[in-house]
PDB file of C-alpha atoms (C1' of nucleotides) in Angstrom:
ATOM      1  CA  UNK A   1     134.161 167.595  41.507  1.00  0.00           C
ATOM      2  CA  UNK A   2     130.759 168.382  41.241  1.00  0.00           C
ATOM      3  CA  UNK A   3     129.011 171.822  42.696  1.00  0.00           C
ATOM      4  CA  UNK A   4     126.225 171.881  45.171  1.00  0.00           C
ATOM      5  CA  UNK A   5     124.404 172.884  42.379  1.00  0.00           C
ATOM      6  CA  UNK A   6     124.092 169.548  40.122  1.00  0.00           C
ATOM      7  CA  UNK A   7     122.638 168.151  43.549  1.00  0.00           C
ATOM      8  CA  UNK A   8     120.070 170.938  44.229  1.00  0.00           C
ATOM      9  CA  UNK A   9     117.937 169.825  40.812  1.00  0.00           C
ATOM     10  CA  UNK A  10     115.040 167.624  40.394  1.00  0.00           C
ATOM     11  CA  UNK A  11     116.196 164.174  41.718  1.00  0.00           C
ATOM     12  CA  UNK A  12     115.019 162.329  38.810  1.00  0.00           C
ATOM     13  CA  UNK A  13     117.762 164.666  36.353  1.00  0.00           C
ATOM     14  CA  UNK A  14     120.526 164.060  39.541  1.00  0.00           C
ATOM     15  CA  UNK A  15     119.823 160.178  39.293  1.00  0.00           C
ATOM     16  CA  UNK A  16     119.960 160.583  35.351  1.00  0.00           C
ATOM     17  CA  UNK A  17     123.241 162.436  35.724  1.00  0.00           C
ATOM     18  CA  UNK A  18     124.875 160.465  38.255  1.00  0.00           C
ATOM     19  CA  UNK A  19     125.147 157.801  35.743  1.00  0.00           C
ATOM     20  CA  UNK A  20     129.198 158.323  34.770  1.00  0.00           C
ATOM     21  CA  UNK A  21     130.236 160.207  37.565  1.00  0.00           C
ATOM     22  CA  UNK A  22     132.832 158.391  40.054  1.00  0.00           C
ATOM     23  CA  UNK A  23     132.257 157.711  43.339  1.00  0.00           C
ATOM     24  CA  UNK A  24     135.467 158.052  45.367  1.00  0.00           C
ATOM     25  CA  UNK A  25     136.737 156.905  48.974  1.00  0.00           C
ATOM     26  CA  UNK A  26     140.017 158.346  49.796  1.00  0.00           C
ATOM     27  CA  UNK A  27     141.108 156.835  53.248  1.00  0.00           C
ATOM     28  CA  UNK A  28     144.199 155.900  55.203  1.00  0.00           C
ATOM     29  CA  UNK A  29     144.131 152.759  53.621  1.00  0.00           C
ATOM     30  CA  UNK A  30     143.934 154.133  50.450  1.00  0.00           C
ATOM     31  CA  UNK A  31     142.249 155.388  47.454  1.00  0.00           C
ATOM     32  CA  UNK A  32     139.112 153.469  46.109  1.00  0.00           C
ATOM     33  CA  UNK A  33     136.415 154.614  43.269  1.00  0.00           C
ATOM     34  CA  UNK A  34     134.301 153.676  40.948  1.00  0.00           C
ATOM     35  CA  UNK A  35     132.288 154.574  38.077  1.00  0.00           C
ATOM     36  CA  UNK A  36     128.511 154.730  38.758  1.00  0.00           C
ATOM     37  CA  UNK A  37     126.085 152.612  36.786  1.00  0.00           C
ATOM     38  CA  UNK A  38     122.983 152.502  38.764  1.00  0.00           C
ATOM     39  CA  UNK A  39     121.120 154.490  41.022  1.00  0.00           C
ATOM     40  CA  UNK A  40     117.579 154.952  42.577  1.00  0.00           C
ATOM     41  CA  UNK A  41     115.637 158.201  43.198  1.00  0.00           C
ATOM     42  CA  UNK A  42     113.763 157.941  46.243  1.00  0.00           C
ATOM     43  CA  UNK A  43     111.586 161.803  46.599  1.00  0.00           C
ATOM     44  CA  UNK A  44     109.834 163.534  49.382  1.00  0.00           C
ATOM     45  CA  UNK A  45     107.446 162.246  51.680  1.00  0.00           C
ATOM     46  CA  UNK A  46     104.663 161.148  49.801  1.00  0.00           C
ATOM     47  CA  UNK A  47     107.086 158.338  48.180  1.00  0.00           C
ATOM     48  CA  UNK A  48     106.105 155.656  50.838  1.00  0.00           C
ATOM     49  CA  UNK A  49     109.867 153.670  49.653  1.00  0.00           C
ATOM     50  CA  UNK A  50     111.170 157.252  50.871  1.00  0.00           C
ATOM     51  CA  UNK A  51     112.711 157.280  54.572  1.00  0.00           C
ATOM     52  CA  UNK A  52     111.067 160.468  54.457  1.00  0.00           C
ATOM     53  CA  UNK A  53     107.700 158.852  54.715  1.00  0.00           C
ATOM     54  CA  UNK A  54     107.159 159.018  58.504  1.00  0.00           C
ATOM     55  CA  UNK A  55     108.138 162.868  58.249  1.00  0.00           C
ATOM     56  CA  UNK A  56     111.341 164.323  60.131  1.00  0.00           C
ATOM     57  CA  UNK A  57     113.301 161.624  62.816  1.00  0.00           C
ATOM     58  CA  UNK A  58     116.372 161.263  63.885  1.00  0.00           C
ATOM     59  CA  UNK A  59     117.614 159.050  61.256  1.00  0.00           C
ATOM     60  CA  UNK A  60     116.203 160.444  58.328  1.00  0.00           C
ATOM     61  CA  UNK A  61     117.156 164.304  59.371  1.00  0.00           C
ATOM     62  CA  UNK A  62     120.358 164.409  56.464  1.00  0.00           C
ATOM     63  CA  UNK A  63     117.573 163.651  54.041  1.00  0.00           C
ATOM     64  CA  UNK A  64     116.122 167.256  55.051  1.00  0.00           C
ATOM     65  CA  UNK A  65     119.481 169.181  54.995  1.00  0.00           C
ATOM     66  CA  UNK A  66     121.353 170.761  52.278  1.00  0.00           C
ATOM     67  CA  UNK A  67     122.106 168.642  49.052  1.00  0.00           C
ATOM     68  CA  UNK A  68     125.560 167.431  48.010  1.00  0.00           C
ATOM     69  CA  UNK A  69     125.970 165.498  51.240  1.00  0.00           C
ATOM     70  CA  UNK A  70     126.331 161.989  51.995  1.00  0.00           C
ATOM     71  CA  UNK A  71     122.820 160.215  53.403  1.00  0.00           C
ATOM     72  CA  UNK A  72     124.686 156.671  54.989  1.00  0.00           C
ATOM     73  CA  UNK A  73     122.722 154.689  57.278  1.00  0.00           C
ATOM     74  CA  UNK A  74     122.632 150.744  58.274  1.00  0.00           C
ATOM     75  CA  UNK A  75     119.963 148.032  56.772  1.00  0.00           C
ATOM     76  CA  UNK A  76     118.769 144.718  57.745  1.00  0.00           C
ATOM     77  CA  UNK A  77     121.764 144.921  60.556  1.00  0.00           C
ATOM     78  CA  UNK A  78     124.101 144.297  58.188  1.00  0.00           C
ATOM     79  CA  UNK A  79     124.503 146.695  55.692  1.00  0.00           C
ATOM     80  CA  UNK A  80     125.758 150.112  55.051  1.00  0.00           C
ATOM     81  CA  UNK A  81     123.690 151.981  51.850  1.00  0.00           C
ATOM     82  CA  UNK A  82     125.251 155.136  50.810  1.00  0.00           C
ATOM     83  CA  UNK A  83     122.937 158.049  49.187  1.00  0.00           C
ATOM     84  CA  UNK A  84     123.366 161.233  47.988  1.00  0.00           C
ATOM     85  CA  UNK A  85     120.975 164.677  49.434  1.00  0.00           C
ATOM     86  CA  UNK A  86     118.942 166.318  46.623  1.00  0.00           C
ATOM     87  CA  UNK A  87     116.808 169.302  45.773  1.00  0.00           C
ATOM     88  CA  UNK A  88     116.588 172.062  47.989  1.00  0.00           C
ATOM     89  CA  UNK A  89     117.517 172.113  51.836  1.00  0.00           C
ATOM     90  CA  UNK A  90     114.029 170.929  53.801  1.00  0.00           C
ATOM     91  CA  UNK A  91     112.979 169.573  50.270  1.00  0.00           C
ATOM     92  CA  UNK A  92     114.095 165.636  51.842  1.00  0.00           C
ATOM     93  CA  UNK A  93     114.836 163.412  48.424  1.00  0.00           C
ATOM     94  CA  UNK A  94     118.056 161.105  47.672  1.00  0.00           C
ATOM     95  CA  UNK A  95     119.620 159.459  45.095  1.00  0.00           C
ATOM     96  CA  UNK A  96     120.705 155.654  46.502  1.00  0.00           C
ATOM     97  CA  UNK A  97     123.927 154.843  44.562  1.00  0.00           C
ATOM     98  CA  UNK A  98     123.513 151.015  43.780  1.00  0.00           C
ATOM     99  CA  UNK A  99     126.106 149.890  41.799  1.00  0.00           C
ATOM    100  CA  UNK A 100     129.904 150.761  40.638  1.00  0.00           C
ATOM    101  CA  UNK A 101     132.447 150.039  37.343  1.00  0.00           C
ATOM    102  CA  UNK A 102     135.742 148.969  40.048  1.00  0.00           C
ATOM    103  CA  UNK A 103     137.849 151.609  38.735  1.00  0.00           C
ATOM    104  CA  UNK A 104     140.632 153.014  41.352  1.00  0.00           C
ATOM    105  CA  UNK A 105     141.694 150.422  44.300  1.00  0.00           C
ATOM    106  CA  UNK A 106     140.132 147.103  42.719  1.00  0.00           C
ATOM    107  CA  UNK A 107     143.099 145.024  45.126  1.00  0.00           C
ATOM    108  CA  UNK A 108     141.570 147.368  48.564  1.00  0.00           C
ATOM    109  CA  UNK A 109     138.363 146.264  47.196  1.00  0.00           C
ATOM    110  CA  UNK A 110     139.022 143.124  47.123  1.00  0.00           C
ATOM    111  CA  UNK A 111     140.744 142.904  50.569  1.00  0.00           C
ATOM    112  CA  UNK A 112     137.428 144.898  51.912  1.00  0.00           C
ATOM    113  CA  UNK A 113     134.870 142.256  50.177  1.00  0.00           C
ATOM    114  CA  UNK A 114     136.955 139.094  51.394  1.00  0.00           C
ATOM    115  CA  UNK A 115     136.771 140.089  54.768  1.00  0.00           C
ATOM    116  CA  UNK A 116     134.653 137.341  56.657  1.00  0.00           C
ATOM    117  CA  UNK A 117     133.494 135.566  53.403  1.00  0.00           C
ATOM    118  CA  UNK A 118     133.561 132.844  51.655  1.00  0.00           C
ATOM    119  CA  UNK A 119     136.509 131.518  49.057  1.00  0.00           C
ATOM    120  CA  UNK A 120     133.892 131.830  46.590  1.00  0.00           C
ATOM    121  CA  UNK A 121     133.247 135.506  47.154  1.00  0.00           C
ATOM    122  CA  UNK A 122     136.642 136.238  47.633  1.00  0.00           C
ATOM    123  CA  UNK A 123     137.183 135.328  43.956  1.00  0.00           C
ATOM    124  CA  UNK A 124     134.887 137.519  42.422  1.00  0.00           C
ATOM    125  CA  UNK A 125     134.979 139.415  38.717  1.00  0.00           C
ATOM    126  CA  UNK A 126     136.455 143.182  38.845  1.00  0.00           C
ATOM    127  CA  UNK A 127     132.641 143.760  37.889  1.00  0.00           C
ATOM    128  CA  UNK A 128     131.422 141.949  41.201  1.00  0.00           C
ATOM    129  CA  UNK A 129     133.152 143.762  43.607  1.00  0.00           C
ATOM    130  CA  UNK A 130     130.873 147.275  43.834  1.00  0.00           C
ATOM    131  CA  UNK A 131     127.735 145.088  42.053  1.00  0.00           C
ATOM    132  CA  UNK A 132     124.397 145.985  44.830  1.00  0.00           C
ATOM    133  CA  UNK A 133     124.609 149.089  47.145  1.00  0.00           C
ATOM    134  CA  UNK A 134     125.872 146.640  50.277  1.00  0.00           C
ATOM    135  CA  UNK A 135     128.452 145.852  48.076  1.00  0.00           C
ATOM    136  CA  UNK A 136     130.171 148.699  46.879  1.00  0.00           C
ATOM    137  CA  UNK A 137     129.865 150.517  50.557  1.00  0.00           C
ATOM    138  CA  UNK A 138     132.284 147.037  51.600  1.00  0.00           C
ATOM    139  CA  UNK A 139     134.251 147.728  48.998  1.00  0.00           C
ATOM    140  CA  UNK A 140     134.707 151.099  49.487  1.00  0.00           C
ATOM    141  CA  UNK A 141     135.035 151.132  53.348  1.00  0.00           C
ATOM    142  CA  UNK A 142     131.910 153.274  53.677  1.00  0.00           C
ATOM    143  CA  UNK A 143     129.870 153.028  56.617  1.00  0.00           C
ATOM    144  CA  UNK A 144     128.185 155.182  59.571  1.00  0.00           C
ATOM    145  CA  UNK A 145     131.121 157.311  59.474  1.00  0.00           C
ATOM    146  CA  UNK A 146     130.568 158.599  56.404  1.00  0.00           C
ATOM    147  CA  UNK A 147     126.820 160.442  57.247  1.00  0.00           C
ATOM    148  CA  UNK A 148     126.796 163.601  56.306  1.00  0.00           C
ATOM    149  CA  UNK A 149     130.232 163.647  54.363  1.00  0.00           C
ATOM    150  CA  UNK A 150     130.182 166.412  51.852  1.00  0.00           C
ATOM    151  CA  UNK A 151     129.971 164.886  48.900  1.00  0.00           C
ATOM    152  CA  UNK A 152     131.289 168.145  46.827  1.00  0.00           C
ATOM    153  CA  UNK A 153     134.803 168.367  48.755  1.00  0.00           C
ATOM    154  CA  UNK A 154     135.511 165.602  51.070  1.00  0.00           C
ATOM    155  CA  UNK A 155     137.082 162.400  51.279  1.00  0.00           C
ATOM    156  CA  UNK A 156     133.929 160.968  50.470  1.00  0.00           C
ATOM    157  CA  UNK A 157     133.112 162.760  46.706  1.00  0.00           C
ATOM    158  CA  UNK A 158     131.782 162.065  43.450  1.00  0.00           C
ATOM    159  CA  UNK A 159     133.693 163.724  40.627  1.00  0.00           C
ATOM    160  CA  UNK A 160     133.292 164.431  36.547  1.00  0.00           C
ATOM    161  CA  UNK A 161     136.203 162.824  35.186  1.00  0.00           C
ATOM    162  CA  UNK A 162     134.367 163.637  31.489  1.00  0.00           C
ATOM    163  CA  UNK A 163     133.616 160.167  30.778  1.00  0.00           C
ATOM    164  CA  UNK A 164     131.160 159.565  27.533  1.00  0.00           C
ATOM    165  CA  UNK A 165     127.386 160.416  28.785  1.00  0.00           C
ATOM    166  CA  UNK A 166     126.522 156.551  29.061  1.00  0.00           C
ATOM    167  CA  UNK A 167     123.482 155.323  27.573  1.00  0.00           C
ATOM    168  CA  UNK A 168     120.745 154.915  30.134  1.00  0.00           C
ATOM    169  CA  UNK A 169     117.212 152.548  31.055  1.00  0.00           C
ATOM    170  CA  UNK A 170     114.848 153.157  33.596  1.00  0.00           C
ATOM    171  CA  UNK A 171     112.860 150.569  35.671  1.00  0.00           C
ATOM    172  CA  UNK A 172     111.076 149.709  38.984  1.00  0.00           C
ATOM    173  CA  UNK A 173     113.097 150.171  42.044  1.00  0.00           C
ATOM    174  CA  UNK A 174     114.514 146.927  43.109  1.00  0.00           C
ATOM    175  CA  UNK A 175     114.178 145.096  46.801  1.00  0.00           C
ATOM    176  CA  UNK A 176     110.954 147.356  48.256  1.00  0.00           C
ATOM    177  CA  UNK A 177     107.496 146.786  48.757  1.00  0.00           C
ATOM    178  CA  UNK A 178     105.419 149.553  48.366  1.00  0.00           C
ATOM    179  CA  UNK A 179     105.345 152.232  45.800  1.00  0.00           C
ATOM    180  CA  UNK A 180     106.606 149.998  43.259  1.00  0.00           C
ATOM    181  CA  UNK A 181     104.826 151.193  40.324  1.00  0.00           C
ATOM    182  CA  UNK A 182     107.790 154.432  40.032  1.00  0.00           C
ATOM    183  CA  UNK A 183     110.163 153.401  37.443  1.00  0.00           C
ATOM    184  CA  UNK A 184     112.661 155.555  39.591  1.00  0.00           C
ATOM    185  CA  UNK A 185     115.919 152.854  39.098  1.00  0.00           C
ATOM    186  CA  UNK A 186     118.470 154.153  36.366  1.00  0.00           C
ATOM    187  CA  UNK A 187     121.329 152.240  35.395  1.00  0.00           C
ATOM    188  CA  UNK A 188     123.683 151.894  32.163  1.00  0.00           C
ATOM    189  CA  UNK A 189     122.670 149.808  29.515  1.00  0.00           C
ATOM    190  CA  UNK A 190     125.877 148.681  28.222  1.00  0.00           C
ATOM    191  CA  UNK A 191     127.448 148.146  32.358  1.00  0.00           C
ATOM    192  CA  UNK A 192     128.422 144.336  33.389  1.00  0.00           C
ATOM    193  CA  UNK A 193     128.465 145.488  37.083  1.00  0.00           C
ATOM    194  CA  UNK A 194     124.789 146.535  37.318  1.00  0.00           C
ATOM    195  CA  UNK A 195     122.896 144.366  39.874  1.00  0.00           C
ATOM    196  CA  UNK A 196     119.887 142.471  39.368  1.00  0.00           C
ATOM    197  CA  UNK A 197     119.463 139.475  36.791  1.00  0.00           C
ATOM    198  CA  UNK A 198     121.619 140.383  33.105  1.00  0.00           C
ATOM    199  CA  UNK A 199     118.233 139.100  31.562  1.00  0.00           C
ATOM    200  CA  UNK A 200     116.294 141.903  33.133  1.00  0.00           C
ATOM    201  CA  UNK A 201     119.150 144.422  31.587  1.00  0.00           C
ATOM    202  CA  UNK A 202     119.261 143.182  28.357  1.00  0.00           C
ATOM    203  CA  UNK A 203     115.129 143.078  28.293  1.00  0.00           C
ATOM    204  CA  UNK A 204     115.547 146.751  28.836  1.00  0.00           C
ATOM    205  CA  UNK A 205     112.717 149.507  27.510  1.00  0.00           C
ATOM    206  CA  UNK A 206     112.670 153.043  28.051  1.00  0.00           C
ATOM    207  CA  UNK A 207     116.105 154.521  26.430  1.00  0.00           C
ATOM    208  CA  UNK A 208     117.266 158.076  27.015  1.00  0.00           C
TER     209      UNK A 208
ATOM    210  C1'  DC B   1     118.798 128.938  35.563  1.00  0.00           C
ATOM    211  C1'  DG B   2     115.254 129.696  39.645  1.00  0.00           C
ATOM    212  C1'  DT B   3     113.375 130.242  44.667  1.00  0.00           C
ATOM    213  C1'  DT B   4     113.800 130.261  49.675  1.00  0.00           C
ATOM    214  C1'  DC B   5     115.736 131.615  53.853  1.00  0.00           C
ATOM    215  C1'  DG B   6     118.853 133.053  57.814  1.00  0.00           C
ATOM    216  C1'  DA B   7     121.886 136.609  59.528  1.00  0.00           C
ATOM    217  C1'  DT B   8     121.689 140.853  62.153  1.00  0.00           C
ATOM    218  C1'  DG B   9     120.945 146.015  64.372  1.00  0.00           C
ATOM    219  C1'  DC B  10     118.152 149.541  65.151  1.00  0.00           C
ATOM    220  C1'  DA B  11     114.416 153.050  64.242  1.00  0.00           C
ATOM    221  C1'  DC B  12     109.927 153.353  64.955  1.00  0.00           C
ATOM    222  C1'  DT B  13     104.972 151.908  66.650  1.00  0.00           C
TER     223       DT B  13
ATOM    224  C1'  DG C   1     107.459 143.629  68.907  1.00  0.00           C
ATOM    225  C1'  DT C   2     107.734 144.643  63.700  1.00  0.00           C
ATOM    226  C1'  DG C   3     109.885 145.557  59.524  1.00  0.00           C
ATOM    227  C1'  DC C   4     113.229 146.747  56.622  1.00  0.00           C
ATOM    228  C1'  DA C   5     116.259 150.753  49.962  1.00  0.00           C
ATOM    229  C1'  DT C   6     120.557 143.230  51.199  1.00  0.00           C
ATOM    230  C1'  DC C   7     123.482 139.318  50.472  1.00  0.00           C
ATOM    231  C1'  DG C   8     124.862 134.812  49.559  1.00  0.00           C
ATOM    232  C1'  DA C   9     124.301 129.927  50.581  1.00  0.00           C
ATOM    233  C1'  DA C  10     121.583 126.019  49.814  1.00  0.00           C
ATOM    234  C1'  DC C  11     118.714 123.472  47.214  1.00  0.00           C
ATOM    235  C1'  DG C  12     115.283 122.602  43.269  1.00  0.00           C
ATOM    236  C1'  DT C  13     114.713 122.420  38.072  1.00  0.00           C
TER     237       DT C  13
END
DNA sequence: CGTTCGATGCACT
DNA sequence: GTGCATCGAACGT
């Protein structure tokens, strides 16, 4: 498990850091995780991307609490995005998690992702399943819930399992409109279940 | 391979 | 009323 600590740093070192941790969702249906691949910084309120932007509201208030919690909230309607509180309490910056390695649970997963869909989505790759941050909160079962779930000790947690520090790329943040020009998206270079096009992977620059 | 577009709920102006 | 931190189907190349 990791301490409140690792998530009251610099959000740009959390994001870096994240990469290799496992998410986990232990619930009565049962135990689901994943290893993370790819996640985007999003920091105070002069990053317009930020919900912070506006300053304080309801919706955004986790984003201004302590770090180590769980930042879940609903987009375009339909899906649930799950992020994780950093830097300092009234310091509002998050990490959005966007993309898993299936690793405990891939059959609940599977049941979660083939609810309502299509045959074709219902037979996705092990590597599909937690691929885009809508994704992996279906596959995982999060949703509104899960807001404010500690992150350090509940059933909602990332822990260290020691995995190999994975090699790492940074780029643009994907699907937003303004304050593009931060290349605040990490992901692992060597992960098949990292979202956007493989080309745009394997084209990748900045190592670290 | 690529691009376009509808679904859908709610915070915020 | 407007605009999303998305997804996947449909269709073009």
């Amino acid at each position: 498990m990791l301490s409140r600590d690792f998530y009251n740093r610099a959000t740009l070192k959390v994001a870096r850091d994240l990469i290799g941790k496992v998410l986990v969702h232990d619930t009565r249906a049962g135990l689901a995780s994943g290893i993370i691949v790819e996640a985007e910084a999003y920091i105070g309120e002069s990053d317009k991307a930020c919900h912070a932007a506006p300053g304080p509201t309801a919706r955004n208030a986790p984003l201004y609490g302590p770090p180590g919690m769980a930042y879940v909230y609903l987009n375009y309607g339909i899906h649930y995005l799950v992020n994780a509180v950093t830097e300092a309490e009234g310091w509002p910056a998050a990490v959005l998690i966007r993309a898993l390695e299936p690793r405990d649970g891939i059959e609940l997963m599977r049941r979660r992702r083939a609810a309502g869909s299509t045959r074709r989505v219902r037979e996705l790759a092990v590597n599909d399943l937690c691929r885009g941050p809508g994704n992996l909160t279906k596959a995982l079962g999060i949703h509104l819930r899960q807001n404010l779930k500690d992150l350090t000790s509940s059933e909602l947690r990332i822990e260290d399992h020691g995995l190999p520090k994975p090699s790492v790329a940074w780029s643009r943040r994907i699907g937003i409109n303004v304050a593009v020009e931060q290349e605040w998206r990490v992901y692992a270079l060597d992960s098949d279940a990292v979202s956007g096009s493989r080309r745009q992977a394997s084209m990748a620059n900045a190592q670290c």
